[in-house]
mmCIF file of C-alpha atoms in Angstrom:
data_model
loop_
_atom_site.group_PDB
_atom_site.id
_atom_site.type_symbol
_atom_site.label_atom_id
_atom_site.label_comp_id
_atom_site.label_asym_id
_atom_site.label_seq_id
_atom_site.Cartn_x
_atom_site.Cartn_y
_atom_site.Cartn_z
ATOM 1 C CA MET A 1 0.000 0.000 0.000
ATOM 2 C CA THR A 2 1.405 3.399 -0.937
ATOM 3 C CA LYS A 3 1.485 6.188 1.568
ATOM 4 C CA ASN A 4 -1.478 7.976 -0.038
ATOM 5 C CA ALA A 5 -3.645 4.896 -0.529
ATOM 6 C CA VAL A 6 -5.738 5.004 2.646
ATOM 7 C CA PRO A 7 -7.819 1.837 2.953
ATOM 8 C CA SER A 8 -11.512 1.774 3.682
ATOM 9 C CA LEU A 9 -12.811 0.340 6.938
ATOM 10 C CA PHE A 10 -14.565 -2.227 4.771
ATOM 11 C CA ASP A 11 -11.513 -3.370 2.824
ATOM 12 C CA ALA A 12 -10.051 -6.785 3.506
ATOM 13 C CA ALA A 13 -6.817 -7.128 5.467
ATOM 14 C CA VAL A 14 -4.323 -9.797 6.456
ATOM 15 C CA LEU A 15 -3.386 -10.501 10.077
ATOM 16 C CA GLY A 16 -0.821 -13.258 10.417
ATOM 17 C CA ALA A 17 -2.427 -16.320 8.863
ATOM 18 C CA LEU A 18 -5.895 -14.760 9.023
ATOM 19 C CA GLU A 19 -7.738 -13.062 6.199
ATOM 20 C CA LEU A 20 -10.021 -10.373 7.617
ATOM 21 C CA PRO A 21 -13.075 -9.296 5.588
ATOM 22 C CA ASN A 22 -12.912 -5.764 6.996
ATOM 23 C CA ARG A 23 -10.707 -3.581 9.197
ATOM 24 C CA LEU A 24 -13.108 -3.223 12.116
ATOM 25 C CA VAL A 25 -12.061 -4.963 15.321
ATOM 26 C CA MET A 26 -14.333 -5.621 18.286
ATOM 27 C CA ALA A 27 -12.306 -4.424 21.258
ATOM 28 C CA PRO A 28 -12.072 -6.582 24.401
ATOM 29 C CA MET A 29 -14.667 -5.503 26.963
ATOM 30 C CA THR A 30 -15.142 -6.967 30.412
ATOM 31 C CA ARG A 31 -18.817 -7.904 30.801
ATOM 32 C CA ASN A 32 -18.705 -9.967 34.051
ATOM 33 C CA ARG A 33 -20.985 -12.755 32.907
ATOM 34 C CA ALA A 34 -18.813 -15.832 33.434
ATOM 35 C CA ALA A 35 -19.848 -18.583 35.837
ATOM 36 C CA GLU A 36 -18.704 -18.436 39.455
ATOM 37 C CA ASP A 37 -15.664 -20.602 38.687
ATOM 38 C CA GLY A 38 -14.661 -18.337 35.787
ATOM 39 C CA SER A 39 -15.964 -20.639 33.063
ATOM 40 C CA PRO A 40 -17.520 -18.946 30.016
ATOM 41 C CA THR A 41 -21.209 -19.603 29.419
ATOM 42 C CA GLU A 42 -23.599 -20.285 26.536
ATOM 43 C CA LEU A 43 -24.947 -16.741 26.909
ATOM 44 C CA MET A 44 -21.443 -15.429 26.249
ATOM 45 C CA ALA A 45 -21.266 -17.590 23.121
ATOM 46 C CA THR A 46 -24.487 -16.007 21.858
ATOM 47 C CA TYR A 47 -23.130 -12.513 22.505
ATOM 48 C CA TYR A 48 -19.915 -13.066 20.573
ATOM 49 C CA ALA A 49 -21.502 -14.990 17.687
ATOM 50 C CA GLN A 50 -23.922 -12.086 17.176
ATOM 51 C CA ARG A 51 -20.908 -9.859 16.431
ATOM 52 C CA ALA A 52 -18.966 -12.235 14.196
ATOM 53 C CA ASP A 53 -19.140 -9.827 11.224
ATOM 54 C CA ALA A 54 -16.275 -7.898 12.816
ATOM 55 C CA GLY A 55 -13.000 -8.337 10.992
ATOM 56 C CA LEU A 56 -11.644 -9.630 14.289
ATOM 57 C CA ILE A 57 -13.174 -10.169 17.722
ATOM 58 C CA ILE A 58 -10.807 -9.759 20.656
ATOM 59 C CA ALA A 59 -12.641 -11.580 23.422
ATOM 60 C CA GLU A 60 -12.757 -10.111 26.904
ATOM 61 C CA ALA A 61 -9.912 -10.311 29.393
ATOM 62 C CA ALA A 62 -9.342 -13.770 30.855
ATOM 63 C CA SER A 63 -7.070 -14.351 33.832
ATOM 64 C CA PRO A 64 -4.009 -16.608 33.422
ATOM 65 C CA ASN A 65 -4.120 -17.685 37.080
ATOM 66 C CA GLN A 66 -6.189 -17.467 40.259
ATOM 67 C CA VAL A 67 -4.395 -14.516 41.846
ATOM 68 C CA GLY A 68 -4.763 -12.493 38.641
ATOM 69 C CA ILE A 69 -8.567 -12.333 38.925
ATOM 70 C CA THR A 70 -9.833 -8.766 38.986
ATOM 71 C CA PHE A 71 -13.602 -8.538 39.523
ATOM 72 C CA ALA A 72 -16.449 -10.933 40.192
ATOM 73 C CA GLY A 73 -17.758 -12.621 37.056
ATOM 74 C CA ILE A 74 -14.660 -12.403 34.875
ATOM 75 C CA PRO A 75 -13.508 -15.513 32.991
ATOM 76 C CA GLY A 76 -10.310 -17.485 33.410
ATOM 77 C CA ILE A 77 -8.152 -19.484 31.022
ATOM 78 C CA TYR A 78 -6.236 -21.709 33.460
ATOM 79 C CA THR A 79 -8.472 -24.757 34.067
ATOM 80 C CA ASP A 80 -9.946 -27.503 31.896
ATOM 81 C CA ALA A 81 -13.406 -26.099 32.579
ATOM 82 C CA HIS A 82 -12.312 -22.686 31.318
ATOM 83 C CA ILE A 83 -10.921 -24.240 28.137
ATOM 84 C CA ALA A 84 -14.140 -26.164 27.544
ATOM 85 C CA GLY A 85 -16.270 -23.074 28.093
ATOM 86 C CA TRP A 86 -14.192 -20.953 25.741
ATOM 87 C CA ARG A 87 -14.284 -23.731 23.136
ATOM 88 C CA GLY A 88 -18.046 -23.313 22.966
ATOM 89 C CA ILE A 89 -17.515 -19.624 22.245
ATOM 90 C CA THR A 90 -14.847 -20.035 19.571
ATOM 91 C CA GLU A 91 -16.940 -22.682 17.833
ATOM 92 C CA ALA A 92 -19.915 -20.304 17.792
ATOM 93 C CA ILE A 93 -17.813 -17.438 16.403
ATOM 94 C CA HIS A 94 -16.188 -19.591 13.746
ATOM 95 C CA ALA A 95 -19.524 -21.128 12.764
ATOM 96 C CA ALA A 96 -20.814 -17.593 12.192
ATOM 97 C CA GLY A 97 -17.817 -16.841 9.962
ATOM 98 C CA GLY A 98 -15.763 -14.885 12.477
ATOM 99 C CA ARG A 99 -12.187 -14.804 13.742
ATOM 100 C CA THR A 100 -11.159 -14.291 17.351
ATOM 101 C CA PHE A 101 -8.230 -13.667 19.690
ATOM 102 C CA LEU A 102 -8.465 -13.912 23.481
ATOM 103 C CA GLN A 103 -7.108 -11.132 25.656
ATOM 104 C CA VAL A 104 -5.074 -12.524 28.564
ATOM 105 C CA GLN A 105 -5.026 -10.183 31.553
ATOM 106 C CA HIS A 106 -3.518 -10.356 35.025
ATOM 107 C CA GLY A 107 -5.055 -7.721 37.268
ATOM 108 C CA GLY A 108 -2.131 -7.321 39.631
ATOM 109 C CA ARG A 109 -3.224 -4.958 42.392
ATOM 110 C CA VAL A 110 -6.606 -4.553 40.668
ATOM 111 C CA GLY A 111 -8.243 -7.397 42.541
ATOM 112 C CA HIS A 112 -9.540 -8.448 45.938
ATOM 113 C CA PRO A 113 -9.251 -11.525 48.188
ATOM 114 C CA ASP A 114 -13.038 -11.894 48.008
ATOM 115 C CA ASN A 115 -12.711 -12.510 44.258
ATOM 116 C CA SER A 116 -9.540 -14.574 44.014
ATOM 117 C CA GLY A 117 -9.134 -16.026 47.506
ATOM 118 C CA ALA A 118 -5.642 -14.510 47.638
ATOM 119 C CA THR A 119 -3.947 -11.213 48.363
ATOM 120 C CA PRO A 120 -3.409 -9.403 45.053
ATOM 121 C CA VAL A 121 0.155 -9.067 43.803
ATOM 122 C CA ALA A 122 1.927 -6.149 42.173
ATOM 123 C CA PRO A 123 5.393 -4.845 41.322
ATOM 124 C CA SER A 124 5.334 -2.856 44.577
ATOM 125 C CA PRO A 125 3.020 -2.715 47.626
ATOM 126 C CA VAL A 126 1.134 0.362 46.400
ATOM 127 C CA ARG A 127 -2.613 0.179 47.063
ATOM 128 C CA LEU A 128 -5.233 1.080 44.467
ATOM 129 C CA SER A 129 -7.343 4.032 45.639
ATOM 130 C CA THR A 130 -10.590 2.971 43.974
ATOM 131 C CA PRO A 131 -12.961 0.213 45.179
ATOM 132 C CA ILE A 132 -13.061 -3.291 43.711
ATOM 133 C CA ARG A 133 -16.309 -4.894 42.552
ATOM 134 C CA THR A 134 -16.983 -8.183 44.357
ATOM 135 C CA ALA A 135 -19.981 -10.504 44.471
ATOM 136 C CA ALA A 136 -20.907 -8.840 47.781
ATOM 137 C CA GLY A 137 -20.589 -5.306 46.398
ATOM 138 C CA SER A 138 -17.784 -2.777 46.132
ATOM 139 C CA LYS A 139 -14.979 -3.058 48.668
ATOM 140 C CA ASP A 140 -11.834 -1.082 49.313
ATOM 141 C CA ALA A 141 -8.735 -2.432 47.604
ATOM 142 C CA VAL A 142 -6.070 -4.001 49.814
ATOM 143 C CA ILE A 143 -2.324 -3.430 49.874
ATOM 144 C CA PRO A 144 -0.884 -5.852 47.301
ATOM 145 C CA ARG A 145 1.995 -8.214 47.952
ATOM 146 C CA GLU A 146 5.181 -7.348 46.086
ATOM 147 C CA LEU A 147 6.121 -10.028 43.578
ATOM 148 C CA SER A 148 9.448 -11.751 44.179
ATOM 149 C CA ILE A 149 11.748 -12.555 41.265
ATOM 150 C CA ASP A 150 10.554 -16.170 41.417
ATOM 151 C CA ASP A 151 6.947 -14.929 41.385
ATOM 152 C CA ILE A 152 7.665 -12.857 38.295
ATOM 153 C CA HIS A 153 9.191 -15.798 36.472
ATOM 154 C CA GLY A 154 6.238 -17.990 37.479
ATOM 155 C CA THR A 155 3.768 -15.391 36.219
ATOM 156 C CA VAL A 156 5.554 -15.267 32.874
ATOM 157 C CA GLN A 157 5.053 -19.018 32.572
ATOM 158 C CA ASP A 158 1.396 -18.666 33.585
ATOM 159 C CA PHE A 159 0.887 -16.324 30.631
ATOM 160 C CA ALA A 160 2.562 -18.817 28.306
ATOM 161 C CA GLN A 161 0.363 -21.661 29.559
ATOM 162 C CA ALA A 162 -2.732 -19.473 29.276
ATOM 163 C CA ALA A 163 -1.827 -18.879 25.631
ATOM 164 C CA ARG A 164 -1.507 -22.615 25.017
ATOM 165 C CA ASN A 165 -4.884 -23.093 26.695
ATOM 166 C CA ALA A 166 -6.435 -20.429 24.473
ATOM 167 C CA ILE A 167 -5.218 -22.180 21.337
ATOM 168 C CA ALA A 168 -6.540 -25.482 22.739
ATOM 169 C CA ALA A 169 -9.887 -23.724 23.185
ATOM 170 C CA GLY A 170 -9.939 -22.803 19.506
ATOM 171 C CA PHE A 171 -8.812 -19.179 19.530
ATOM 172 C CA ASP A 172 -6.904 -17.880 16.514
ATOM 173 C CA GLY A 173 -4.473 -16.086 18.826
ATOM 174 C CA VAL A 174 -4.105 -14.138 22.053
ATOM 175 C CA GLU A 175 -3.656 -10.519 23.057
ATOM 176 C CA VAL A 176 -1.252 -9.824 25.926
ATOM 177 C CA HIS A 177 -2.827 -7.069 28.013
ATOM 178 C CA SER A 178 -0.210 -4.486 28.992
ATOM 179 C CA ALA A 179 -2.676 -1.621 29.384
ATOM 180 C CA ASN A 180 -5.339 0.067 31.509
ATOM 181 C CA GLY A 181 -3.549 -0.220 34.842
ATOM 182 C CA MET A 182 -3.370 -4.010 34.980
ATOM 183 C CA LEU A 183 -0.263 -5.929 36.112
ATOM 184 C CA LEU A 184 1.963 -5.428 33.079
ATOM 185 C CA HIS A 185 1.041 -1.746 32.940
ATOM 186 C CA GLN A 186 1.808 -1.507 36.661
ATOM 187 C CA PHE A 187 5.362 -2.620 35.891
ATOM 188 C CA LEU A 188 5.656 -0.046 33.112
ATOM 189 C CA SER A 189 4.493 2.910 35.177
ATOM 190 C CA ASP A 190 6.774 4.577 37.659
ATOM 191 C CA ASN A 191 4.068 5.435 40.198
ATOM 192 C CA THR A 192 3.137 1.767 40.687
ATOM 193 C CA ASN A 193 6.602 0.297 40.121
ATOM 194 C CA GLN A 194 8.960 1.384 42.895
ATOM 195 C CA ARG A 195 11.331 -1.559 42.620
ATOM 196 C CA THR A 196 15.101 -1.169 42.749
ATOM 197 C CA ASP A 197 15.999 -4.499 41.097
ATOM 198 C CA GLU A 198 16.180 -5.392 37.392
ATOM 199 C CA TYR A 199 12.427 -4.891 37.007
ATOM 200 C CA GLY A 200 12.277 -1.316 38.307
ATOM 201 C CA GLY A 201 13.787 2.125 38.022
ATOM 202 C CA THR A 202 14.963 2.708 34.456
ATOM 203 C CA VAL A 203 12.725 2.483 31.416
ATOM 204 C CA ASP A 204 14.625 -0.572 30.192
ATOM 205 C CA ASN A 205 13.990 -2.293 33.522
ATOM 206 C CA ARG A 206 10.311 -1.355 33.677
ATOM 207 C CA ILE A 207 9.562 -2.729 30.211
ATOM 208 C CA ARG A 208 11.382 -5.986 31.003
ATOM 209 C CA PHE A 209 8.363 -7.856 32.403
ATOM 210 C CA THR A 210 6.107 -7.085 29.442
ATOM 211 C CA VAL A 211 8.849 -8.094 27.021
ATOM 212 C CA GLU A 212 9.474 -11.367 28.870
ATOM 213 C CA VAL A 213 5.760 -12.205 28.890
ATOM 214 C CA VAL A 214 5.465 -11.523 25.175
ATOM 215 C CA GLU A 215 8.593 -13.586 24.448
ATOM 216 C CA ALA A 216 7.244 -16.541 26.425
ATOM 217 C CA VAL A 217 3.792 -16.360 24.844
ATOM 218 C CA ALA A 218 5.271 -16.081 21.342
ATOM 219 C CA ALA A 219 7.521 -19.082 22.010
ATOM 220 C CA ALA A 220 4.501 -21.054 23.245
ATOM 221 C CA ILE A 221 2.099 -20.494 20.335
ATOM 222 C CA GLY A 222 4.030 -18.674 17.595
ATOM 223 C CA PRO A 223 4.527 -14.909 17.276
ATOM 224 C CA GLU A 224 2.047 -14.603 14.399
ATOM 225 C CA ARG A 225 -0.685 -15.507 16.911
ATOM 226 C CA VAL A 226 0.309 -12.883 19.496
ATOM 227 C CA GLY A 227 -0.902 -9.303 19.831
ATOM 228 C CA VAL A 228 -0.039 -6.774 22.541
ATOM 229 C CA ARG A 229 -2.274 -4.051 23.938
ATOM 230 C CA VAL A 230 -0.830 -0.819 25.378
ATOM 231 C CA ALA A 231 -2.350 2.383 26.729
ATOM 232 C CA PRO A 232 0.160 5.233 26.498
ATOM 233 C CA GLY A 233 -0.736 8.027 28.897
ATOM 234 C CA VAL A 234 -4.035 6.443 29.931
ATOM 235 C CA GLY A 235 -4.559 6.894 33.679
ATOM 236 C CA ALA A 236 -6.936 3.994 34.281
ATOM 237 C CA ASN A 237 -6.713 2.407 37.733
ATOM 238 C CA ASP A 238 -4.514 5.163 39.211
ATOM 239 C CA ILE A 239 -1.740 4.844 36.634
ATOM 240 C CA VAL A 240 0.568 7.839 36.257
ATOM 241 C CA GLU A 241 3.364 7.864 33.684
ATOM 242 C CA SER A 242 6.003 10.563 33.964
ATOM 243 C CA ASP A 243 7.849 9.496 30.808
ATOM 244 C CA THR A 244 5.214 8.235 28.361
ATOM 245 C CA GLU A 245 7.026 9.034 25.108
ATOM 246 C CA GLU A 246 10.342 7.557 26.245
ATOM 247 C CA LEU A 247 8.610 4.535 27.776
ATOM 248 C CA TYR A 248 6.605 3.502 24.714
ATOM 249 C CA THR A 249 9.337 4.338 22.245
ATOM 250 C CA ALA A 250 11.530 1.846 24.129
ATOM 251 C CA LEU A 251 8.765 -0.763 24.469
ATOM 252 C CA VAL A 252 7.840 -0.631 20.786
ATOM 253 C CA ALA A 253 11.509 -0.978 19.838
ATOM 254 C CA ALA A 254 11.908 -3.965 22.175
ATOM 255 C CA LEU A 255 8.817 -5.708 20.792
ATOM 256 C CA GLY A 256 9.571 -4.971 17.147
ATOM 257 C CA GLY A 257 11.181 -7.411 14.756
ATOM 258 C CA ARG A 258 9.554 -10.433 16.394
ATOM 259 C CA GLY A 259 6.867 -11.074 13.797
ATOM 260 C CA LEU A 260 4.028 -10.405 16.251
ATOM 261 C CA ALA A 261 0.466 -10.276 14.937
ATOM 262 C CA TYR A 262 -0.215 -6.694 16.005
ATOM 263 C CA LEU A 263 0.205 -3.850 18.466
ATOM 264 C CA HIS A 264 -3.084 -2.472 19.839
ATOM 265 C CA VAL A 265 -3.091 1.132 21.100
ATOM 266 C CA VAL A 266 -5.880 2.211 23.472
ATOM 267 C CA PHE A 267 -7.411 5.696 23.095
ATOM 268 C CA ALA A 268 -5.130 6.491 20.183
ATOM 269 C CA ASP A 269 -4.990 10.157 19.182
ATOM 270 C CA PRO A 270 -3.376 10.549 15.743
ATOM 271 C CA ARG A 271 -2.450 14.147 16.527
ATOM 272 C CA THR A 272 -0.117 13.304 19.409
ATOM 273 C CA PRO A 273 3.643 12.760 19.225
ATOM 274 C CA VAL A 274 3.376 9.438 21.053
ATOM 275 C CA PHE A 275 1.046 8.010 18.389
ATOM 276 C CA GLU A 276 3.365 9.227 15.644
ATOM 277 C CA ARG A 277 6.368 7.619 17.388
ATOM 278 C CA ILE A 278 4.538 4.334 17.815
ATOM 279 C CA ARG A 279 3.400 4.230 14.184
ATOM 280 C CA THR A 280 6.881 5.118 12.942
ATOM 281 C CA GLY A 281 8.598 2.677 15.289
ATOM 282 C CA TRP A 282 6.259 -0.293 14.933
ATOM 283 C CA ASP A 283 7.119 -2.604 12.052
ATOM 284 C CA GLY A 284 3.881 -4.607 11.979
ATOM 285 C CA VAL A 285 0.104 -4.327 11.988
ATOM 286 C CA LEU A 286 -1.170 -1.493 14.176
ATOM 287 C CA ILE A 287 -4.662 -1.604 15.690
ATOM 288 C CA ALA A 288 -5.780 1.790 16.969
ATOM 289 C CA ASN A 289 -8.677 2.419 19.336
ATOM 290 C CA PRO A 290 -10.160 5.937 18.961
ATOM 291 C CA VAL A 291 -11.128 8.348 21.714
ATOM 292 C CA LEU A 292 -14.930 8.540 21.577
ATOM 293 C CA GLY A 293 -15.496 10.187 24.959
ATOM 294 C CA TRP A 294 -15.715 7.698 27.811
ATOM 295 C CA GLY A 295 -18.945 8.302 29.730
ATOM 296 C CA SER A 296 -20.476 10.193 26.804
ATOM 297 C CA PRO A 297 -23.039 8.801 24.366
ATOM 298 C CA LEU A 298 -21.737 7.222 21.178
ATOM 299 C CA PRO A 299 -21.339 9.657 18.292
ATOM 300 C CA ALA A 300 -24.152 9.513 15.765
ATOM 301 C CA ASP A 301 -21.888 7.777 13.253
ATOM 302 C CA GLY A 302 -20.859 5.098 15.758
ATOM 303 C CA GLY A 303 -17.232 6.180 15.589
ATOM 304 C CA ARG A 304 -16.813 5.837 11.835
ATOM 305 C CA SER A 305 -15.231 9.253 11.262
ATOM 306 C CA ALA A 306 -12.799 8.760 14.154
ATOM 307 C CA ALA A 307 -11.913 5.331 12.809
ATOM 308 C CA GLU A 308 -11.297 6.701 9.323
ATOM 309 C CA GLU A 309 -9.057 9.413 10.765
ATOM 310 C CA LEU A 310 -6.922 6.717 12.399
ATOM 311 C CA LEU A 311 -6.650 4.784 9.147
ATOM 312 C CA ALA A 312 -5.539 7.982 7.426
ATOM 313 C CA ALA A 313 -2.887 8.429 10.142
ATOM 314 C CA GLY A 314 -1.414 5.000 9.469
ATOM 315 C CA ALA A 315 -3.419 2.525 11.529
ATOM 316 C CA ASP A 316 -4.067 -0.768 9.748
ATOM 317 C CA LEU A 317 -7.139 -1.800 11.758
ATOM 318 C CA VAL A 318 -9.436 0.090 14.132
ATOM 319 C CA SER A 319 -11.025 -1.310 17.272
ATOM 320 C CA LEU A 320 -14.342 -0.133 18.640
ATOM 321 C CA GLY A 321 -15.771 -1.155 21.998
ATOM 322 C CA ARG A 322 -19.127 0.267 23.061
ATOM 323 C CA SER A 323 -20.218 0.604 19.431
ATOM 324 C CA PHE A 324 -19.941 -3.182 19.005
ATOM 325 C CA LEU A 325 -21.446 -3.748 22.453
ATOM 326 C CA ALA A 326 -24.656 -1.944 21.481
ATOM 327 C CA ASN A 327 -24.761 -2.920 17.791
ATOM 328 C CA PRO A 328 -24.435 -6.610 16.900
ATOM 329 C CA ASP A 329 -24.641 -5.574 13.238
ATOM 330 C CA LEU A 330 -22.220 -2.667 13.571
ATOM 331 C CA VAL A 331 -20.273 -3.390 10.387
ATOM 332 C CA ALA A 332 -23.441 -3.185 8.288
ATOM 333 C CA ARG A 333 -24.675 -0.089 10.112
ATOM 334 C CA LEU A 334 -21.413 1.774 9.559
ATOM 335 C CA ARG A 335 -21.183 0.657 5.923
ATOM 336 C CA ASP A 336 -24.759 1.752 5.167
ATOM 337 C CA GLY A 337 -24.827 4.880 7.333
ATOM 338 C CA ALA A 338 -27.700 3.430 9.348
ATOM 339 C CA PRO A 339 -28.710 4.727 12.798
ATOM 340 C CA ILE A 340 -26.667 3.504 15.758
ATOM 341 C CA ASN A 341 -28.069 1.931 18.939
ATOM 342 C CA GLN A 342 -26.945 3.716 22.088
ATOM 343 C CA PHE A 343 -25.484 1.556 24.846
ATOM 344 C CA ARG A 344 -27.195 0.910 28.180
ATOM 345 C CA GLU A 345 -24.479 1.508 30.735
ATOM 346 C CA ASP A 346 -26.426 0.022 33.656
ATOM 347 C CA TYR A 347 -25.954 -3.416 32.077
ATOM 348 C CA PHE A 348 -22.246 -3.212 31.230
ATOM 349 C CA TYR A 349 -20.973 -5.320 34.111
ATOM 350 C CA GLY A 350 -22.822 -8.468 35.100
ATOM 351 C CA GLY A 351 -26.401 -9.607 34.774
ATOM 352 C CA ASP A 352 -28.320 -11.642 32.240
ATOM 353 C CA ALA A 353 -29.224 -11.181 28.578
ATOM 354 C CA THR A 354 -30.592 -7.676 29.221
ATOM 355 C CA GLY A 355 -28.247 -5.085 27.782
ATOM 356 C CA TYR A 356 -26.086 -7.929 26.492
ATOM 357 C CA THR A 357 -27.653 -10.072 23.767
ATOM 358 C CA ASP A 358 -30.923 -8.174 23.305
ATOM 359 C CA TYR A 359 -29.730 -5.142 21.305
ATOM 360 C CA PRO A 360 -31.819 -4.874 18.115
ATOM 361 C CA VAL A 361 -30.488 -5.401 14.599
ATOM 362 C CA LEU A 362 -31.712 -3.641 11.497
ATOM 363 C CA GLU A 363 -34.415 -5.505 9.621
ATOM 364 C CA SER A 364 -32.474 -5.075 6.384
ATOM 365 C CA VAL A 365 -29.507 -7.027 7.749
ATOM 366 C CA ALA A 366 -31.305 -9.312 10.213
#
């Protein structure tokens, strides 16, 4: 593709061994509807299959181990029951003609003993200021236990095994979650990482854990099946970065040249220097997630103009979250300029089919 040949959102694309029918990606969104043991359910399979027209579905964050559990109702990918549950979902997506990666996420300090049965772990014993959602309601976060070097190495292997489990469950690949204030992001950020060993202090030390996880996951399932999600400058879950440009320039350089499937940038703003540095420095497929105003209604065009702006700025694919959540037939709606369903925020996290699988589709594409 020449520099001036900006693709359409509805053009086909190639991602590793996958052929995508369009460039719209369903972003991973925690919906808290897994069974009590973290096993995915038939209702979840219905939800994802409804949205299989997306070029790629990145399924919601699944924990690689027990201590990595964040909130009540999130799925895991570390037991046979989890694998079996996810297999039902991947079969439903593939039967509907879709393609899907699984996001693997360790919450680190974003968790609670009531959810995991263990004290959360983190790079340093720095407590999260915001409450944690549990089955019994919101509770104050606890001071996390600092990971030892052996713990870090064990967690790296847990990610690798989770990736193997995801492939066994039928996923086309996995996304390593190094964003939004979760464990890997906690290592990257200097307000949550106060270590003085080889995993703390300098930028090169703070990116080490993410790089080691990605290396292990790529070795386990093949780099062409591995994506990485980052959130430069995003302050979710109390994250503060004092050196965002330097940090992500170094991380992108360290991850480059490995043949990874993609890099996924959260809340990407094509007008910022950090986005320009990432696009220039990244040698592979770039998925960009636009800023649509968190807490605000969806734009009338469902995010199409913002997505097209990102493609024009060099993104290869564009991920949308709430637009896919509220519009099972989003690809058709955006293509045809049809009206967009607004999301129902009260049903984002937990519950039944209401606000989950009951969003209407257009009669013309039903």
